[in-house]
């Protein structure tokens, strides 16, 4: 069969006929060109080209060619293995060829990538036919039809071709090898999808516009900064401007790892973005990735950035997480496509999305990784990284900075002890602080006095103290405490002056409550809020008085950031109290114990930088031994010998969220009830994308055993009998004040829930 008859893809047109086929040689060449371009960013262009040329080698087999000619139809996913009956394994042939052509070292590294480019990166060894070792030994169909052409296209490779261009240490170690495999896997999967898309979905491909340059983005941001200078020059605004100027000055420094230690309310969102854009422009970096712990902060910060860049259009900021609302300008065709591979100037995403992508093995999760290279990474509220996954998370940051041209900003009000040490073996080194004198800045920004309440408080006693203040926020450690305290408070003051917040309320419910709270505060009306710690996650509210249950110093500092935030009073007051029941076991109890200790050592100023540093060192030293900073032994697995890297196992074991929960859709107000009815009316269970997003607004996550109780009680409906859309059908269980009603018997055994 001649070269011009070997087919990679065939596309059915709307009239039922087939378009001119996509030739395999064209697909391999096209993918190779895109992959070469992508991998050139980190100096591995020869490897990118090689992968593109070999990834679909198995499609040259007579078996595949027969199948593609005999098949009666091809949809938009025709190139994905397993989508059509009688599919042919066309990935293994390329992997075997690479091993034979380039040898057991270079060839093996590349073989992982080609073998996994559809099904995901495989484990090197183990049980079953899917592991790489077994696949490299299996018999594959003959691909000689294209072999002569292929060999002429392939570049020679040497060990130096496996060292990234910006590597600070010109040598490979086991962790770097598996990381390199992941980055090249990203290159290949994105290139393969894009080249296939040009043929299979030309309309979709044409929607992919070239992102606006960072020069234009930075220019618009500079215009915004000029407007800040025109604001009323109160003391706090002057201090914020000073922080901004220090960030702009520091942006001229050479790339690396920076820390930005700014008190809550210091304007670090704007200041860190100013640093990032100026730094990227100075050093030729490609984009800014803003990484945040919780979606509640994401929505807020992404909207700030969208407002700033609005004059440039809607295609500047990509907000990538699961809770985007439908039918809003936040989700455009550009954003939907950019979310696949992060091809946008500014990305706003979560810790979970970012770090889990770097330890995933699926193509859909890894496709975006190559676009992280040559970026400025901003980690907001970095202290919220789970200690159990701290070492593998920091190792990603270090590798991106040392090998892939990134600059990193660790940005928080309470800089944690992330520096390399005996207990934090993968901690960061050579970290430069952007603020020359953080201690002085802390003193300048001090707007809150912290007082400890004597003894231990029970719910009635605490409610009595809170009722003395008209505008007051109280933050407790568990959902049970929040509910009981809220209910007690409504018996002492007018119920319509009291508000409750916890994750037992769906996002739409919480958003409605927060809007009401902000309006009450704006009008100086009585407003007493009882919340779990979710309100500390970047929710901008400003109370004259805050009560905080004892916790880690970082949490106490976040609570202080909700007190006298705008400096309208001389000082606000933060009361720290102990309840008559200890915090839940685990992280929360450990941090509270170290927090209490720090408060005893620094009774006069528990929020000083010395106290914060003392707290984190005590917390990590006492509560987490070195091996517990990588509880699932992720780094040990990553450092396996090249022939035995367990990519699938690593993907399964690395998780920043350990709680196993199940999402249920609640009938909150008319919107929730209408969403549930729309789901019921979906033909054959096919749920449109907009409706899938709409359901996110009405989700509440509950523990598995709680779900089991509710399901057994007959109050949960599985709409399509597939576990995807689970609906609460008893409206009495969802309360308009506290959300899912824990007074129901099904909830009595589930009160150790935290937020």
PDB file of C-alpha atoms in Angstrom, residues 391-545:
ATOM      1  CA  UNK A 391       6.998  17.193  50.253  1.00  0.00           C
ATOM      2  CA  UNK A 392       5.687  15.990  46.874  1.00  0.00           C
ATOM      3  CA  UNK A 393       3.932  19.338  46.345  1.00  0.00           C
ATOM      4  CA  UNK A 394       7.063  21.359  47.041  1.00  0.00           C
ATOM      5  CA  UNK A 395       9.101  19.026  44.843  1.00  0.00           C
ATOM      6  CA  UNK A 396       6.898  20.029  41.909  1.00  0.00           C
ATOM      7  CA  UNK A 397       7.536  23.717  42.655  1.00  0.00           C
ATOM      8  CA  UNK A 398      11.278  23.148  42.908  1.00  0.00           C
ATOM      9  CA  UNK A 399      11.444  21.162  39.657  1.00  0.00           C
ATOM     10  CA  UNK A 400       9.398  23.658  37.665  1.00  0.00           C
ATOM     11  CA  UNK A 401      11.673  26.439  38.896  1.00  0.00           C
ATOM     12  CA  UNK A 402      14.999  24.645  38.427  1.00  0.00           C
ATOM     13  CA  UNK A 403      14.268  22.730  35.212  1.00  0.00           C
ATOM     14  CA  UNK A 404      11.390  24.363  33.347  1.00  0.00           C
ATOM     15  CA  UNK A 405      12.003  28.095  33.526  1.00  0.00           C
ATOM     16  CA  UNK A 406       9.320  29.056  36.058  1.00  0.00           C
ATOM     17  CA  UNK A 407       9.464  31.754  38.697  1.00  0.00           C
ATOM     18  CA  UNK A 408       7.456  31.102  41.845  1.00  0.00           C
ATOM     19  CA  UNK A 409       5.907  33.464  44.380  1.00  0.00           C
ATOM     20  CA  UNK A 410       4.903  31.974  47.750  1.00  0.00           C
ATOM     21  CA  UNK A 411       2.333  34.509  48.811  1.00  0.00           C
ATOM     22  CA  UNK A 412       0.579  34.596  52.200  1.00  0.00           C
ATOM     23  CA  UNK A 413      -0.073  36.662  55.277  1.00  0.00           C
ATOM     24  CA  UNK A 414       1.578  34.002  57.454  1.00  0.00           C
ATOM     25  CA  UNK A 415       4.646  32.677  55.693  1.00  0.00           C
ATOM     26  CA  UNK A 416       4.923  29.013  56.713  1.00  0.00           C
ATOM     27  CA  UNK A 417       8.189  27.249  57.320  1.00  0.00           C
ATOM     28  CA  UNK A 418       8.617  25.929  53.785  1.00  0.00           C
ATOM     29  CA  UNK A 419      12.389  26.174  53.801  1.00  0.00           C
ATOM     30  CA  UNK A 420      14.336  22.922  53.467  1.00  0.00           C
ATOM     31  CA  UNK A 421      15.078  21.419  56.892  1.00  0.00           C
ATOM     32  CA  UNK A 422      15.439  18.095  58.721  1.00  0.00           C
ATOM     33  CA  UNK A 423      11.677  17.678  58.932  1.00  0.00           C
ATOM     34  CA  UNK A 424      10.893  19.236  55.533  1.00  0.00           C
ATOM     35  CA  UNK A 425      13.363  17.413  53.329  1.00  0.00           C
ATOM     36  CA  UNK A 426      11.910  18.685  50.082  1.00  0.00           C
ATOM     37  CA  UNK A 427      11.537  22.244  51.357  1.00  0.00           C
ATOM     38  CA  UNK A 428      12.402  25.192  49.175  1.00  0.00           C
ATOM     39  CA  UNK A 429      15.884  26.689  49.020  1.00  0.00           C
ATOM     40  CA  UNK A 430      17.246  30.038  47.840  1.00  0.00           C
ATOM     41  CA  UNK A 431      13.955  31.812  48.562  1.00  0.00           C
ATOM     42  CA  UNK A 432      14.090  35.612  48.183  1.00  0.00           C
ATOM     43  CA  UNK A 433      11.691  37.779  50.194  1.00  0.00           C
ATOM     44  CA  UNK A 434      10.147  40.581  48.142  1.00  0.00           C
ATOM     45  CA  UNK A 435       9.411  42.792  51.179  1.00  0.00           C
ATOM     46  CA  UNK A 436      12.729  44.076  52.613  1.00  0.00           C
ATOM     47  CA  UNK A 437      11.417  44.395  56.174  1.00  0.00           C
ATOM     48  CA  UNK A 438       8.287  42.237  56.709  1.00  0.00           C
ATOM     49  CA  UNK A 439       8.381  42.842  60.469  1.00  0.00           C
ATOM     50  CA  UNK A 440       8.074  46.606  60.015  1.00  0.00           C
ATOM     51  CA  UNK A 441       5.286  46.096  57.506  1.00  0.00           C
ATOM     52  CA  UNK A 442       3.466  43.912  60.020  1.00  0.00           C
ATOM     53  CA  UNK A 443       3.742  46.654  62.663  1.00  0.00           C
ATOM     54  CA  UNK A 444       2.471  49.271  60.189  1.00  0.00           C
ATOM     55  CA  UNK A 445      -0.533  47.118  59.316  1.00  0.00           C
ATOM     56  CA  UNK A 446      -1.445  46.140  62.846  1.00  0.00           C
ATOM     57  CA  UNK A 447      -5.152  46.896  63.187  1.00  0.00           C
ATOM     58  CA  UNK A 448      -6.312  44.174  65.575  1.00  0.00           C
ATOM     59  CA  UNK A 449      -5.723  43.351  69.225  1.00  0.00           C
ATOM     60  CA  UNK A 450      -5.855  39.635  70.041  1.00  0.00           C
ATOM     61  CA  UNK A 451      -7.278  38.680  73.430  1.00  0.00           C
ATOM     62  CA  UNK A 452      -7.622  35.218  74.916  1.00  0.00           C
ATOM     63  CA  UNK A 453     -10.807  34.412  76.809  1.00  0.00           C
ATOM     64  CA  UNK A 454     -10.103  32.755  80.140  1.00  0.00           C
ATOM     65  CA  UNK A 455     -11.222  29.200  80.711  1.00  0.00           C
ATOM     66  CA  UNK A 456     -13.307  27.087  78.367  1.00  0.00           C
ATOM     67  CA  UNK A 457     -16.551  28.290  76.864  1.00  0.00           C
ATOM     68  CA  UNK A 458     -19.715  26.281  76.430  1.00  0.00           C
ATOM     69  CA  UNK A 459     -22.293  27.139  73.766  1.00  0.00           C
ATOM     70  CA  UNK A 460     -24.691  29.155  76.016  1.00  0.00           C
ATOM     71  CA  UNK A 461     -21.864  31.107  77.623  1.00  0.00           C
ATOM     72  CA  UNK A 462     -20.281  31.907  74.262  1.00  0.00           C
ATOM     73  CA  UNK A 463     -23.621  32.984  72.783  1.00  0.00           C
ATOM     74  CA  UNK A 464     -24.100  35.352  75.715  1.00  0.00           C
ATOM     75  CA  UNK A 465     -20.747  37.056  75.024  1.00  0.00           C
ATOM     76  CA  UNK A 466     -21.404  37.302  71.271  1.00  0.00           C
ATOM     77  CA  UNK A 467     -24.871  38.801  71.839  1.00  0.00           C
ATOM     78  CA  UNK A 468     -23.227  41.806  73.515  1.00  0.00           C
ATOM     79  CA  UNK A 469     -21.959  43.008  70.099  1.00  0.00           C
ATOM     80  CA  UNK A 470     -24.151  44.169  67.227  1.00  0.00           C
ATOM     81  CA  UNK A 471     -21.703  43.420  64.403  1.00  0.00           C
ATOM     82  CA  UNK A 472     -19.633  40.359  65.161  1.00  0.00           C
ATOM     83  CA  UNK A 473     -18.210  37.326  63.375  1.00  0.00           C
ATOM     84  CA  UNK A 474     -17.629  34.028  65.177  1.00  0.00           C
ATOM     85  CA  UNK A 475     -15.580  31.225  63.610  1.00  0.00           C
ATOM     86  CA  UNK A 476     -15.705  27.733  65.084  1.00  0.00           C
ATOM     87  CA  UNK A 477     -14.012  24.465  64.207  1.00  0.00           C
ATOM     88  CA  UNK A 478     -16.919  22.137  63.398  1.00  0.00           C
ATOM     89  CA  UNK A 479     -20.241  22.294  61.630  1.00  0.00           C
ATOM     90  CA  UNK A 480     -21.995  21.016  64.745  1.00  0.00           C
ATOM     91  CA  UNK A 481     -20.603  23.908  66.825  1.00  0.00           C
ATOM     92  CA  UNK A 482     -21.614  26.401  64.136  1.00  0.00           C
ATOM     93  CA  UNK A 483     -25.187  25.110  64.030  1.00  0.00           C
ATOM     94  CA  UNK A 484     -25.661  24.887  67.803  1.00  0.00           C
ATOM     95  CA  UNK A 485     -24.118  28.305  68.421  1.00  0.00           C
ATOM     96  CA  UNK A 486     -26.241  29.893  65.693  1.00  0.00           C
ATOM     97  CA  UNK A 487     -29.406  28.353  67.133  1.00  0.00           C
ATOM     98  CA  UNK A 488     -28.513  29.499  70.660  1.00  0.00           C
ATOM     99  CA  UNK A 489     -27.809  33.010  69.390  1.00  0.00           C
ATOM    100  CA  UNK A 490     -31.219  33.264  67.691  1.00  0.00           C
ATOM    101  CA  UNK A 491     -32.799  32.712  71.115  1.00  0.00           C
ATOM    102  CA  UNK A 492     -30.966  35.741  72.541  1.00  0.00           C
ATOM    103  CA  UNK A 493     -31.271  38.342  69.757  1.00  0.00           C
ATOM    104  CA  UNK A 494     -33.524  38.847  66.745  1.00  0.00           C
ATOM    105  CA  UNK A 495     -33.210  35.854  64.447  1.00  0.00           C
ATOM    106  CA  UNK A 496     -33.078  38.010  61.312  1.00  0.00           C
ATOM    107  CA  UNK A 497     -29.874  39.587  62.657  1.00  0.00           C
ATOM    108  CA  UNK A 498     -28.125  36.196  62.803  1.00  0.00           C
ATOM    109  CA  UNK A 499     -26.535  34.285  59.937  1.00  0.00           C
ATOM    110  CA  UNK A 500     -25.001  30.837  59.592  1.00  0.00           C
ATOM    111  CA  UNK A 501     -22.354  29.632  57.121  1.00  0.00           C
ATOM    112  CA  UNK A 502     -20.989  26.135  56.555  1.00  0.00           C
ATOM    113  CA  UNK A 503     -20.467  23.688  53.734  1.00  0.00           C
ATOM    114  CA  UNK A 504     -23.750  21.996  54.705  1.00  0.00           C
ATOM    115  CA  UNK A 505     -25.151  24.836  52.565  1.00  0.00           C
ATOM    116  CA  UNK A 506     -24.814  24.716  48.787  1.00  0.00           C
ATOM    117  CA  UNK A 507     -22.645  27.388  47.053  1.00  0.00           C
ATOM    118  CA  UNK A 508     -25.685  29.373  45.885  1.00  0.00           C
ATOM    119  CA  UNK A 509     -27.069  29.432  49.432  1.00  0.00           C
ATOM    120  CA  UNK A 510     -23.756  30.590  50.907  1.00  0.00           C
ATOM    121  CA  UNK A 511     -23.417  33.269  48.237  1.00  0.00           C
ATOM    122  CA  UNK A 512     -26.881  34.618  49.023  1.00  0.00           C
ATOM    123  CA  UNK A 513     -26.091  34.772  52.748  1.00  0.00           C
ATOM    124  CA  UNK A 514     -22.791  36.565  52.128  1.00  0.00           C
ATOM    125  CA  UNK A 515     -24.477  39.171  49.941  1.00  0.00           C
ATOM    126  CA  UNK A 516     -26.957  39.869  52.718  1.00  0.00           C
ATOM    127  CA  UNK A 517     -24.160  40.044  55.314  1.00  0.00           C
ATOM    128  CA  UNK A 518     -22.167  42.527  53.251  1.00  0.00           C
ATOM    129  CA  UNK A 519     -25.225  44.723  52.793  1.00  0.00           C
ATOM    130  CA  UNK A 520     -25.969  44.653  56.543  1.00  0.00           C
ATOM    131  CA  UNK A 521     -22.386  45.668  57.298  1.00  0.00           C
ATOM    132  CA  UNK A 522     -22.442  48.401  54.664  1.00  0.00           C
ATOM    133  CA  UNK A 523     -25.553  49.901  56.255  1.00  0.00           C
ATOM    134  CA  UNK A 524     -24.191  49.504  59.824  1.00  0.00           C
ATOM    135  CA  UNK A 525     -27.114  47.237  60.727  1.00  0.00           C
ATOM    136  CA  UNK A 526     -26.902  44.501  63.368  1.00  0.00           C
ATOM    137  CA  UNK A 527     -25.180  41.472  61.872  1.00  0.00           C
ATOM    138  CA  UNK A 528     -24.013  38.434  63.830  1.00  0.00           C
ATOM    139  CA  UNK A 529     -22.429  35.668  61.733  1.00  0.00           C
ATOM    140  CA  UNK A 530     -21.500  32.202  62.948  1.00  0.00           C
ATOM    141  CA  UNK A 531     -19.322  30.334  60.484  1.00  0.00           C
ATOM    142  CA  UNK A 532     -16.949  27.449  60.090  1.00  0.00           C
ATOM    143  CA  UNK A 533     -13.463  28.210  58.818  1.00  0.00           C
ATOM    144  CA  UNK A 534     -14.717  28.519  55.231  1.00  0.00           C
ATOM    145  CA  UNK A 535     -15.107  32.280  55.770  1.00  0.00           C
ATOM    146  CA  UNK A 536     -11.336  32.543  56.271  1.00  0.00           C
ATOM    147  CA  UNK A 537     -10.724  31.377  52.711  1.00  0.00           C
ATOM    148  CA  UNK A 538     -10.502  34.767  51.039  1.00  0.00           C
ATOM    149  CA  UNK A 539     -14.015  35.980  51.879  1.00  0.00           C
ATOM    150  CA  UNK A 540     -13.724  39.764  52.151  1.00  0.00           C
ATOM    151  CA  UNK A 541     -15.864  40.910  55.071  1.00  0.00           C
ATOM    152  CA  UNK A 542     -15.014  43.521  57.688  1.00  0.00           C
ATOM    153  CA  UNK A 543     -16.259  43.205  61.291  1.00  0.00           C
ATOM    154  CA  UNK A 544     -15.242  45.338  64.272  1.00  0.00           C
ATOM    155  CA  UNK A 545     -15.214  42.243  66.518  1.00  0.00           C
TER     156      UNK A 545
END
